[in-house]
XYZ file of C-alpha atoms in Angstrom:
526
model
C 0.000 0.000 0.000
C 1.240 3.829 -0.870
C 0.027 6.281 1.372
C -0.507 9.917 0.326
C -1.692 12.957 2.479
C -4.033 15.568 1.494
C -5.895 18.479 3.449
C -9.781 18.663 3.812
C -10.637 22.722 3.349
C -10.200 23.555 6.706
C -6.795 21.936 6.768
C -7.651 18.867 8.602
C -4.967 16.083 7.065
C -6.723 13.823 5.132
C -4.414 10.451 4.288
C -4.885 7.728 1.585
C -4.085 4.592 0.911
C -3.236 3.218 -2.854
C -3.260 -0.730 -3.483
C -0.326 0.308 -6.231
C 2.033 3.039 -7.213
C -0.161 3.357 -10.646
C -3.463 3.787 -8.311
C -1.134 6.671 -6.572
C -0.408 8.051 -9.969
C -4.110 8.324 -11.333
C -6.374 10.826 -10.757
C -9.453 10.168 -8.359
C -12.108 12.070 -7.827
C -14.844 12.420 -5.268
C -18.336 10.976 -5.458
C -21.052 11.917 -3.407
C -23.810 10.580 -5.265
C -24.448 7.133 -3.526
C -23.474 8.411 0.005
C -23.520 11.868 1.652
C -21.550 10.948 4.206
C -18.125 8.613 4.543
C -18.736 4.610 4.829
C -18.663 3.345 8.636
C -15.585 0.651 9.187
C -17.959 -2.173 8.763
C -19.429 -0.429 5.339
C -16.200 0.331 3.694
C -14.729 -3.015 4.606
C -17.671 -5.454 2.898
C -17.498 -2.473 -0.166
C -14.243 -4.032 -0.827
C -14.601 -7.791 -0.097
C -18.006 -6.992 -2.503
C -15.843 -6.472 -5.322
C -15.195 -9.950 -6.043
C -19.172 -10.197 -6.274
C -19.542 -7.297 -8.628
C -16.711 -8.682 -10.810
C -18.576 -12.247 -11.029
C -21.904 -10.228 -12.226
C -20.157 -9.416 -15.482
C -17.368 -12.137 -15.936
C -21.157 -14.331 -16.105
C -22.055 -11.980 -19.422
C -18.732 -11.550 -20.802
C -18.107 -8.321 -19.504
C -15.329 -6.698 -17.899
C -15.865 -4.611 -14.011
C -15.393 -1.233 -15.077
C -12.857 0.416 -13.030
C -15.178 2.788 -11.016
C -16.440 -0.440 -9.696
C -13.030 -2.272 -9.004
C -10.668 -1.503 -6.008
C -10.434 2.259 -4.936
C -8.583 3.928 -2.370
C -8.645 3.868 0.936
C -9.973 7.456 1.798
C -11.647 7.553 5.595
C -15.012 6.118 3.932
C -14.780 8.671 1.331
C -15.596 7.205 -2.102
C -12.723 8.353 -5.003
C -12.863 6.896 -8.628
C -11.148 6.945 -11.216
C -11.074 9.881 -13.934
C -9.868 8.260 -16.819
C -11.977 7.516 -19.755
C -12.394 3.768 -20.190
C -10.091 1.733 -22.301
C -10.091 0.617 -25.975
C -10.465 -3.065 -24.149
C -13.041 -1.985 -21.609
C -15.275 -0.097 -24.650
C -15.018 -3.557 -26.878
C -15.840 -6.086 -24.064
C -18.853 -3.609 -22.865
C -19.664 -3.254 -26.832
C -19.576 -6.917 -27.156
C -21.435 -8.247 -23.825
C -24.622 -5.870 -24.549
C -24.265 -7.235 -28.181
C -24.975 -10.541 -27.027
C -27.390 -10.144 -24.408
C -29.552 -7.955 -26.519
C -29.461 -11.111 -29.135
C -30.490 -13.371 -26.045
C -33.781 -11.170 -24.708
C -34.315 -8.656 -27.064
C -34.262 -5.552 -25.517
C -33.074 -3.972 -22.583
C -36.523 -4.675 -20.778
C -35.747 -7.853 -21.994
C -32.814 -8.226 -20.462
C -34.119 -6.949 -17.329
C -37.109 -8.774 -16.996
C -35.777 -12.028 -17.769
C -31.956 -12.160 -16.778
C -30.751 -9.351 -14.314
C -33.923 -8.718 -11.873
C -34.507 -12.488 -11.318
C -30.585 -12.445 -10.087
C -31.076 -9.581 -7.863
C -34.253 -10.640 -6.401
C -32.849 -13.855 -5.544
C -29.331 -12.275 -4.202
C -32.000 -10.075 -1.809
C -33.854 -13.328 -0.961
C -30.252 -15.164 0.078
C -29.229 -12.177 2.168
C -33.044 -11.699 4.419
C -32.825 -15.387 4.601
C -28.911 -15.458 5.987
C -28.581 -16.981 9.720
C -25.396 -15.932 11.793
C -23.331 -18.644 10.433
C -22.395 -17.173 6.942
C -20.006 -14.694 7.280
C -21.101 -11.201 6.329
C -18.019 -10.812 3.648
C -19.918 -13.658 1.613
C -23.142 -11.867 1.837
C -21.522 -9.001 1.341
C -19.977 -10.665 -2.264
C -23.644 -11.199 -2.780
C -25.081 -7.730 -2.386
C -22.803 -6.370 -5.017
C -22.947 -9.486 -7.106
C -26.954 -8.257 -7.566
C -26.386 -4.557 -7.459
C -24.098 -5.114 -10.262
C -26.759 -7.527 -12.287
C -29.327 -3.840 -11.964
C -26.371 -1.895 -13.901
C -26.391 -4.213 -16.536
C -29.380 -3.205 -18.247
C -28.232 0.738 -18.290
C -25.998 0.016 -20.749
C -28.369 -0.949 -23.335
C -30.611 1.875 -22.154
C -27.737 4.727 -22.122
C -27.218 3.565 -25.955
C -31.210 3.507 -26.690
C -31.209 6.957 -25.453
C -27.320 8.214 -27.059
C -29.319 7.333 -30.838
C -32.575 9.305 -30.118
C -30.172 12.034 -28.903
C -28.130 11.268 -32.451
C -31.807 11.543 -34.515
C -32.705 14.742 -32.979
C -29.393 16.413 -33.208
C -29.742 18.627 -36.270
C -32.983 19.934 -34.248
C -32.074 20.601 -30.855
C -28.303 20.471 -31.186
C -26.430 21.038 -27.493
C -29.365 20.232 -25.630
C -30.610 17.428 -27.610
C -29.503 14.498 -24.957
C -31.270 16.700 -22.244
C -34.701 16.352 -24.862
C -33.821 12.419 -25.361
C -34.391 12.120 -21.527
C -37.240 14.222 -21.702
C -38.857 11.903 -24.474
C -38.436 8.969 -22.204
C -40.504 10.383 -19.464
C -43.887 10.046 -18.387
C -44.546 5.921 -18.517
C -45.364 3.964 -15.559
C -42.840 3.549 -13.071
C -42.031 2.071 -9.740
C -40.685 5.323 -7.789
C -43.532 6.896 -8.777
C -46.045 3.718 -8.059
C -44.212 3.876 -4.322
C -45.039 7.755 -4.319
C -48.773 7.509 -5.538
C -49.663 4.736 -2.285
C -47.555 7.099 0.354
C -49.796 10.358 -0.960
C -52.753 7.697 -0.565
C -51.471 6.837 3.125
C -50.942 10.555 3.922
C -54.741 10.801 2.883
C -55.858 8.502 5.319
C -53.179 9.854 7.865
C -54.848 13.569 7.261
C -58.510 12.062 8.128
C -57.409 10.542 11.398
C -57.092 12.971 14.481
C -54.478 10.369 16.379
C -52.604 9.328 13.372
C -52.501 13.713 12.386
C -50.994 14.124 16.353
C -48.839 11.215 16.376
C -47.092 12.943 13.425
C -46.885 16.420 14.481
C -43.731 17.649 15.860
C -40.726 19.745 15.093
C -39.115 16.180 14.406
C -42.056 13.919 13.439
C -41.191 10.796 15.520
C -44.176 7.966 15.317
C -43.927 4.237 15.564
C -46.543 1.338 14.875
C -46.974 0.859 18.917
C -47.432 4.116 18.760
C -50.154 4.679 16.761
C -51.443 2.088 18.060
C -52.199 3.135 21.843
C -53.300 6.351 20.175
C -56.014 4.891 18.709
C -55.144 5.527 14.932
C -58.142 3.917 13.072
C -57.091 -0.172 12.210
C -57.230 1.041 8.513
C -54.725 3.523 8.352
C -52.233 0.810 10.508
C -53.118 -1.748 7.713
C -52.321 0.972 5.166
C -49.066 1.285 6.882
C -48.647 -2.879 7.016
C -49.066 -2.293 3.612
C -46.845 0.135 2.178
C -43.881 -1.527 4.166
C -44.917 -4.736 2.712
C -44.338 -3.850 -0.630
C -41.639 -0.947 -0.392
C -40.841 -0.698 3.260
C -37.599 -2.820 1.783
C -35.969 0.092 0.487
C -32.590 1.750 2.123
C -32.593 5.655 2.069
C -29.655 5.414 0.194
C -26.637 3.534 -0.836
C -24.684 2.982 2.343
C -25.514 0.055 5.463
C -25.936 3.039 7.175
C -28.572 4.313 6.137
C -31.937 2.562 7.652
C -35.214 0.823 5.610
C -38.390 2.228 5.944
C -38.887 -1.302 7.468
C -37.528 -0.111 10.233
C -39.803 2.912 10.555
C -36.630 5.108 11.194
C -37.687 9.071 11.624
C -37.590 9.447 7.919
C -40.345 7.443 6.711
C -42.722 8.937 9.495
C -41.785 12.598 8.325
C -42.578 11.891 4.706
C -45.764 10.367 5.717
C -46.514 13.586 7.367
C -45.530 15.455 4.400
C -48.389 13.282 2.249
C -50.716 14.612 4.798
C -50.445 18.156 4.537
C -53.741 19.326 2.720
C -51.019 20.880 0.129
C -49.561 18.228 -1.253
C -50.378 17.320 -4.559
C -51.348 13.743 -5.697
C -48.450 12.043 -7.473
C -50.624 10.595 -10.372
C -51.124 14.032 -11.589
C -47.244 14.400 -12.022
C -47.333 10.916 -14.365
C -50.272 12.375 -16.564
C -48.542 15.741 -17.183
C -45.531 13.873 -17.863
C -47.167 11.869 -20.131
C -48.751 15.093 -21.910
C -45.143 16.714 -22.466
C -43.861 13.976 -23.430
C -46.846 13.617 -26.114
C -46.952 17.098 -26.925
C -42.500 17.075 -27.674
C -43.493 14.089 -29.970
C -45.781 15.943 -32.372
C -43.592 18.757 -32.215
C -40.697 16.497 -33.800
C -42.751 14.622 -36.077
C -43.801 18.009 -37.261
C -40.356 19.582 -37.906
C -39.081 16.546 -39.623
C -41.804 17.368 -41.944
C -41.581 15.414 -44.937
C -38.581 13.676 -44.485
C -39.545 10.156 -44.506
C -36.224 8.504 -43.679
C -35.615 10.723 -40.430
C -39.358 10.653 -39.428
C -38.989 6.501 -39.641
C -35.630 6.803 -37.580
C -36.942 9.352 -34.827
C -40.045 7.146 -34.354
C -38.358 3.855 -34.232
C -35.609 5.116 -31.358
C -38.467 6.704 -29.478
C -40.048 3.107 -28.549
C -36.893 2.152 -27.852
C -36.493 4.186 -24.775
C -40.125 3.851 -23.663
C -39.053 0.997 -21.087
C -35.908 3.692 -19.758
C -36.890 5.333 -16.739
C -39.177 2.050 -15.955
C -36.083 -0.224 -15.687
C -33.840 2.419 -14.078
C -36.184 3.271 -11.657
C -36.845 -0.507 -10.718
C -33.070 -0.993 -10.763
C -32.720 1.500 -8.236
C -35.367 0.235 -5.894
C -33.441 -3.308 -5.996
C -29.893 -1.797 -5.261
C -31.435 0.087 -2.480
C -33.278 -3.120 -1.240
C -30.111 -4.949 -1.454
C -28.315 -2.586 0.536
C -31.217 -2.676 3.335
C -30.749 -6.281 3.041
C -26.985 -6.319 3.886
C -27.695 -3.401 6.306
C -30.492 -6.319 8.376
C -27.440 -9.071 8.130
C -25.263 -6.780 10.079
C -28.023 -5.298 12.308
C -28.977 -9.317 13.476
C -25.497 -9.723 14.457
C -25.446 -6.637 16.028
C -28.434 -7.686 18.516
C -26.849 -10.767 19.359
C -23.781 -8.576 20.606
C -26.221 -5.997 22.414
C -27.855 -8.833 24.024
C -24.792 -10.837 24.961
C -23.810 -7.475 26.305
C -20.703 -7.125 24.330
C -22.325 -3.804 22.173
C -24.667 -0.933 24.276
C -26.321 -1.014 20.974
C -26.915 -3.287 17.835
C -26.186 -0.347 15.342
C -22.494 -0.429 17.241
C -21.844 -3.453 15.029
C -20.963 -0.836 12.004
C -18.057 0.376 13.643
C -16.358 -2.713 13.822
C -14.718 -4.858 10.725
C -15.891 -8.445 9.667
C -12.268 -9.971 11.292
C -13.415 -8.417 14.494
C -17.359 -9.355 14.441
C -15.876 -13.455 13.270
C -12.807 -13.669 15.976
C -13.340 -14.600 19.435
C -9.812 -12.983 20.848
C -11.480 -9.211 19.068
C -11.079 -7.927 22.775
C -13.652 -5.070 23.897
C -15.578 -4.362 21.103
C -17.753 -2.081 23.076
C -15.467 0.552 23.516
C -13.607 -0.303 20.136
C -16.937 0.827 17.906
C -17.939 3.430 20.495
C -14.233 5.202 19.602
C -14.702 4.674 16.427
C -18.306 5.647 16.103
C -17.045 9.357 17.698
C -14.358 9.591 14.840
C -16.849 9.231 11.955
C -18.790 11.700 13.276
C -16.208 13.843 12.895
C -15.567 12.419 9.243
C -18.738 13.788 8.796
C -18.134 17.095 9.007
C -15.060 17.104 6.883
C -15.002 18.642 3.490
C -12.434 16.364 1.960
C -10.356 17.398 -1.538
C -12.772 16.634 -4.407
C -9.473 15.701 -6.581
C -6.831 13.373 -5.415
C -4.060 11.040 -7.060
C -1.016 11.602 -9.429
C -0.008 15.455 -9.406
C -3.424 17.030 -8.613
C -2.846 19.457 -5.932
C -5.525 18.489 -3.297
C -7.501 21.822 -3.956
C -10.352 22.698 -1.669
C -14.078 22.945 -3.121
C -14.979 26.242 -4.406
C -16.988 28.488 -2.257
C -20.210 30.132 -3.516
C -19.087 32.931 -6.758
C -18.938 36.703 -6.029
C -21.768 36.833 -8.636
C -24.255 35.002 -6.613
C -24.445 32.312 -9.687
C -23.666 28.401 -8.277
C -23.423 26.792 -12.229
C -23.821 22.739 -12.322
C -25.848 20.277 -15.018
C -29.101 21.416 -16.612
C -31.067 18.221 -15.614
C -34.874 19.273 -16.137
C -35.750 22.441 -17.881
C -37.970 25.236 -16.637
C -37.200 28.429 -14.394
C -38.945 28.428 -10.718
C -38.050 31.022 -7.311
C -38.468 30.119 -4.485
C -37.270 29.636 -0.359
C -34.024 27.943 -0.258
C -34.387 24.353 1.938
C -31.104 22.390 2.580
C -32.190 19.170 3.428
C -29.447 16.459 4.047
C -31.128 13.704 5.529
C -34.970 12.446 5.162
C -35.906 13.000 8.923
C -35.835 16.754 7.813
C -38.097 16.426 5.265
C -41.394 17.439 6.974
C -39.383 21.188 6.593
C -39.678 21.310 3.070
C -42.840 23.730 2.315
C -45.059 23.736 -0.737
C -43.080 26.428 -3.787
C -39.751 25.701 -1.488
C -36.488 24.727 -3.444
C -35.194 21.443 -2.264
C -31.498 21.855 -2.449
C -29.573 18.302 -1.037
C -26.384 16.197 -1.182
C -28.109 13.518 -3.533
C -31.631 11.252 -3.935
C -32.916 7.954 -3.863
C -36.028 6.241 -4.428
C -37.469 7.300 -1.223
C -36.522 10.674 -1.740
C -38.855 11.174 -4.544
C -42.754 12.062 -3.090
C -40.631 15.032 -2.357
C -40.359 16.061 -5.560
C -43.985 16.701 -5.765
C -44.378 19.260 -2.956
C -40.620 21.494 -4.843
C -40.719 24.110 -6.987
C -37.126 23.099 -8.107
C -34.013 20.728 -7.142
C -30.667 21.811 -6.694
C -28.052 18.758 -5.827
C -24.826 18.805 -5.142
C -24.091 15.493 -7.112
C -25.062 13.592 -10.314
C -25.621 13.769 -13.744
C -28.383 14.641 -16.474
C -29.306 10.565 -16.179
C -29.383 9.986 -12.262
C -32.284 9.871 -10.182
C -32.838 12.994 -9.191
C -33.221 14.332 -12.764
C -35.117 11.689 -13.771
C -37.466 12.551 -10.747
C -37.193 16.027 -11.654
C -38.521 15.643 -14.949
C -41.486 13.021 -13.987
C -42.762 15.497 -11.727
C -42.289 18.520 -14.583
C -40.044 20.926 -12.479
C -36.559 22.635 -12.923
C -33.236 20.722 -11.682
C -29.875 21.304 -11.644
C -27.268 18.701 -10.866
C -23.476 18.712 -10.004
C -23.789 22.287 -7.931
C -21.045 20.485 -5.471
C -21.299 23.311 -3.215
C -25.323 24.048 -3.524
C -25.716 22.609 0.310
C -22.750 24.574 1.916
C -23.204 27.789 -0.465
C -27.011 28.069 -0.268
C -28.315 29.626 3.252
C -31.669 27.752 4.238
C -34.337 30.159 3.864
C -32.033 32.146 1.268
C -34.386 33.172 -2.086
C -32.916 31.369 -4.908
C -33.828 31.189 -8.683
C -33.336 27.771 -10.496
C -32.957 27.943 -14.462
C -33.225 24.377 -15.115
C -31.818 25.082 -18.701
C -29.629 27.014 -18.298
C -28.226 25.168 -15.346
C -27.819 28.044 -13.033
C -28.846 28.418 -9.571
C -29.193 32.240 -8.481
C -28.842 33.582 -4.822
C -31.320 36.386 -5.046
C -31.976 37.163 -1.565
């Protein structure tokens, strides 16, 4: 291993460890997207025994792990990859592999349907189902072996949606791949499915005078025992038993840390309080308009193409070819988030066996500790071991660490907000909206977010989205014109800009800010 030191902004040191001397040499730069803050121990350590899962997910279709995926460096839970376009080999085998599944099912639905979801549904199964016995690197080889088997299908998609861009280039030129996404919006789709029954459950939450005052609260706090002694009417609990039965599986995010609604955590009761605001709008509406705009783009095409036969043919034929896009991303997210909650329960059962042995105070403890010291009997006192360790990632979280490291990149600190008031990122979703600035970095804040406000955040996931519906715009630090967020963005019909980086530390809650989702400008106005 080659260690190199860098400085977070404030000068904190900030070491890293390379597997090689050509690792040291690259460039790396910092994600944010799956995971606001930096892994716990336990997190980054099955991350990297995973890899040898994820690599098996495409060695099975003839594919090579691309590198982002591979071994990165050691950074304090901080997740670097690599900034180097892919190679010549990389391009072929990835060329090659979607070649031949596509001849196999079809269609990247087809390949979805039939070959990857199957494989991650099962790999979720084999994880819930996992007693004490298997170690949690194996499961952990498992997780990433069916995260990776989700990806699969986005290539095919990404390439549906690069021609369509290609068709409509002579129209639309620059901003024809941001009017390729927008022609794939607005069909049925999971996220949105999961959104619709919450707004329905917020309905039945706003009719019920205990269920209403079981959710109020600066910090909405609730819990099924709760409600319960309150004397919540027995439908809205079934309601509840419902919605966690079908998407109660899902992580908030990308990280073990990060709890399922399963577990009721604070963030599932405040968006259910959101749904019951009187405010919020239903979620179906959202898919209609979509639907319309989407429509209504179409015969604007068809109509410039005119009487050109050949292009008309070509546009038509690449727009049913992304119909099935946001439907298999979205469900590909919702079973990489699931898989996640499912490694997330392994760890948490061994954690109560520890907590009730009386070896951890608590069971969440356990992800401060590595596999070696959760499978050895000689780990000596593991109590105090993940309570000194929980302390230091706390303080990880409040690091800003460089967003460039590797080879001879200076570690340069993020920039702070422009003297011009301008923060400049992706244009994700197109439209212009003002509107009260609300940083929101974590879903137990959500019941802040006010009808017209601008959510500004680190990143989304699937359980992020109902949000989306009570926004006037997005701004988000991370991602790219085809992440979730903009996909959300542009379901629900409102401006978003991606890739701010600084939007949450720049952007004052309650600050006036205008959002030009074109453009890709967010403007500090007051």
């Amino acid at each position: 291993m080659i260690t190199r030191e860098y400085r977070c902004d404030d000068g904190t040191p900030f070491p890293v460890r390379f597997a090689t001397e050509a690792d040291a040499a690259a460039t790396w730069r910092l994600s944010r997207e799956h995971g606001r803050d930096p892994r716990t121990p336990l997190g980054d350590a099955l991350e990297r025994i995973g890899v040898a899962g994820s690599r098996r997910a495409y060695e099975e279709v003839g594919m090579m792990l691309p590198p982002s995926f591979g071994d990165i460096p050691e950074a304090s839970g901080f997740a670097y990859y690599p900034d180097t376009p892919p190679t010549a080999e990389l391009q072929a085998a990835t060329v090659a592999g979607c070649a031949r599944l596509l001849e196999q099912h079809g269609s990247a639905l087809g390949i979805w349907h039939e070959r990857c979801l199957p494989s991650a549904k099962q790999a979720w199964a084999d994880i819930e189902a996992a007693d004490g016995s298997i170690p949690l690197g194996r499961l952990a080889e498992l997780q990433c072996y069916g995260l990776q088997m989700t990806m699969l299908p986005a290539y095919v998609c990404g390439n549906d949606l690069d021609l369509l861009a290609r068709a409509i280039g002579g129209l639309f030129g620059d901003a024809s791949r941001l009017v390729a996404h927008e022609l794939a919006q607005g069909y049925d789709n999971v996220t949105l499915l999961a959104d619709q029954h919450l707004w329905e459950l917020g309905r039945l939450a706003a009719d019920d005078a205990a269920a209403r005052a079981a959710l109020s609260g600066d910090h909405v706090s609730a819990a099924m025992t709760t409600l319960r002694a309150s004397g919540a009417a027995p439908s809205f609990i079934e309601a509840v038993d419902g919605f966690l039965a079908h998407f109660g599986l899902r992580a908030e995010g990308w990280d073990i840390a990060c709890p399922t609604w399963n577990e009721q955590a604070e963030g599932f009761w405040a968006q259910v309080a959101q749904m019951a605001a009187p405010s919020t709008p239903e979620p179906a509406s959202a898919v209609a308009a979509a639907a319309a705009r989407r429509e209504a783009l179409v015969a604007e095409i068809e109509a410039r193409l005119g009487d050109d036969d050949d292009s008309l043919a070509r546009f038509r034929r690449r727009v049913a070819r992304v119909e099935s896009y946001v439907a298999v991303r979205e469900e590909r997210a919702l079973w990489q988030v699931a898989l996640v909650g499912a490694l997330r329960h392994a760890a948490l059962r061994r954690g109560d066996a520890l907590a009730a042995d009386g070896v951890l105070d608590d069971a969440s403890d356990v992800l401060f500790l590595t596999p070696e010291e959760l499978e050895s009997s000689t780990s000596g006192d593991l109590g105090r071991v993940a309570a000194e360790r929980r302390a230091a990632h706390e303080q990880r979280c409040r690091w800003v660490p460089p967003p460039v490291i590797g080879g001879d990149v200076p570690a340069i600190a993020p920039s702070a907000a422009p003297a011009d008031g301008v923060l400049r990122g992706i244009a994700a979703s197109r439209g212009i909206a003002t509107g009260t600035a609300r940083v929101i970095v974590d879903l137990e804040d959500a019941d802040r977010l006010e009808p017209g406000d601008v959510l500004v955040c680190v990143m989304t996931s699937p359980p992020w989205t109902a949000l989306f519906g009570i926004a006037s715009a997005v701004v988000v630090d991370t991602g790219d014109i085809g992440s979730h967020p903009a996909i959300a963005a542009r379901e629900y019909g409102i401006p978003c800009v991606l890739g701010v980086d600084v939007a949450t530390r720049a952007i004052a809650d309650g600050a006036t800010v205008t959002v030009d989702g074109a453009a890709g400008t967010v403007t500090v106005v007051g």
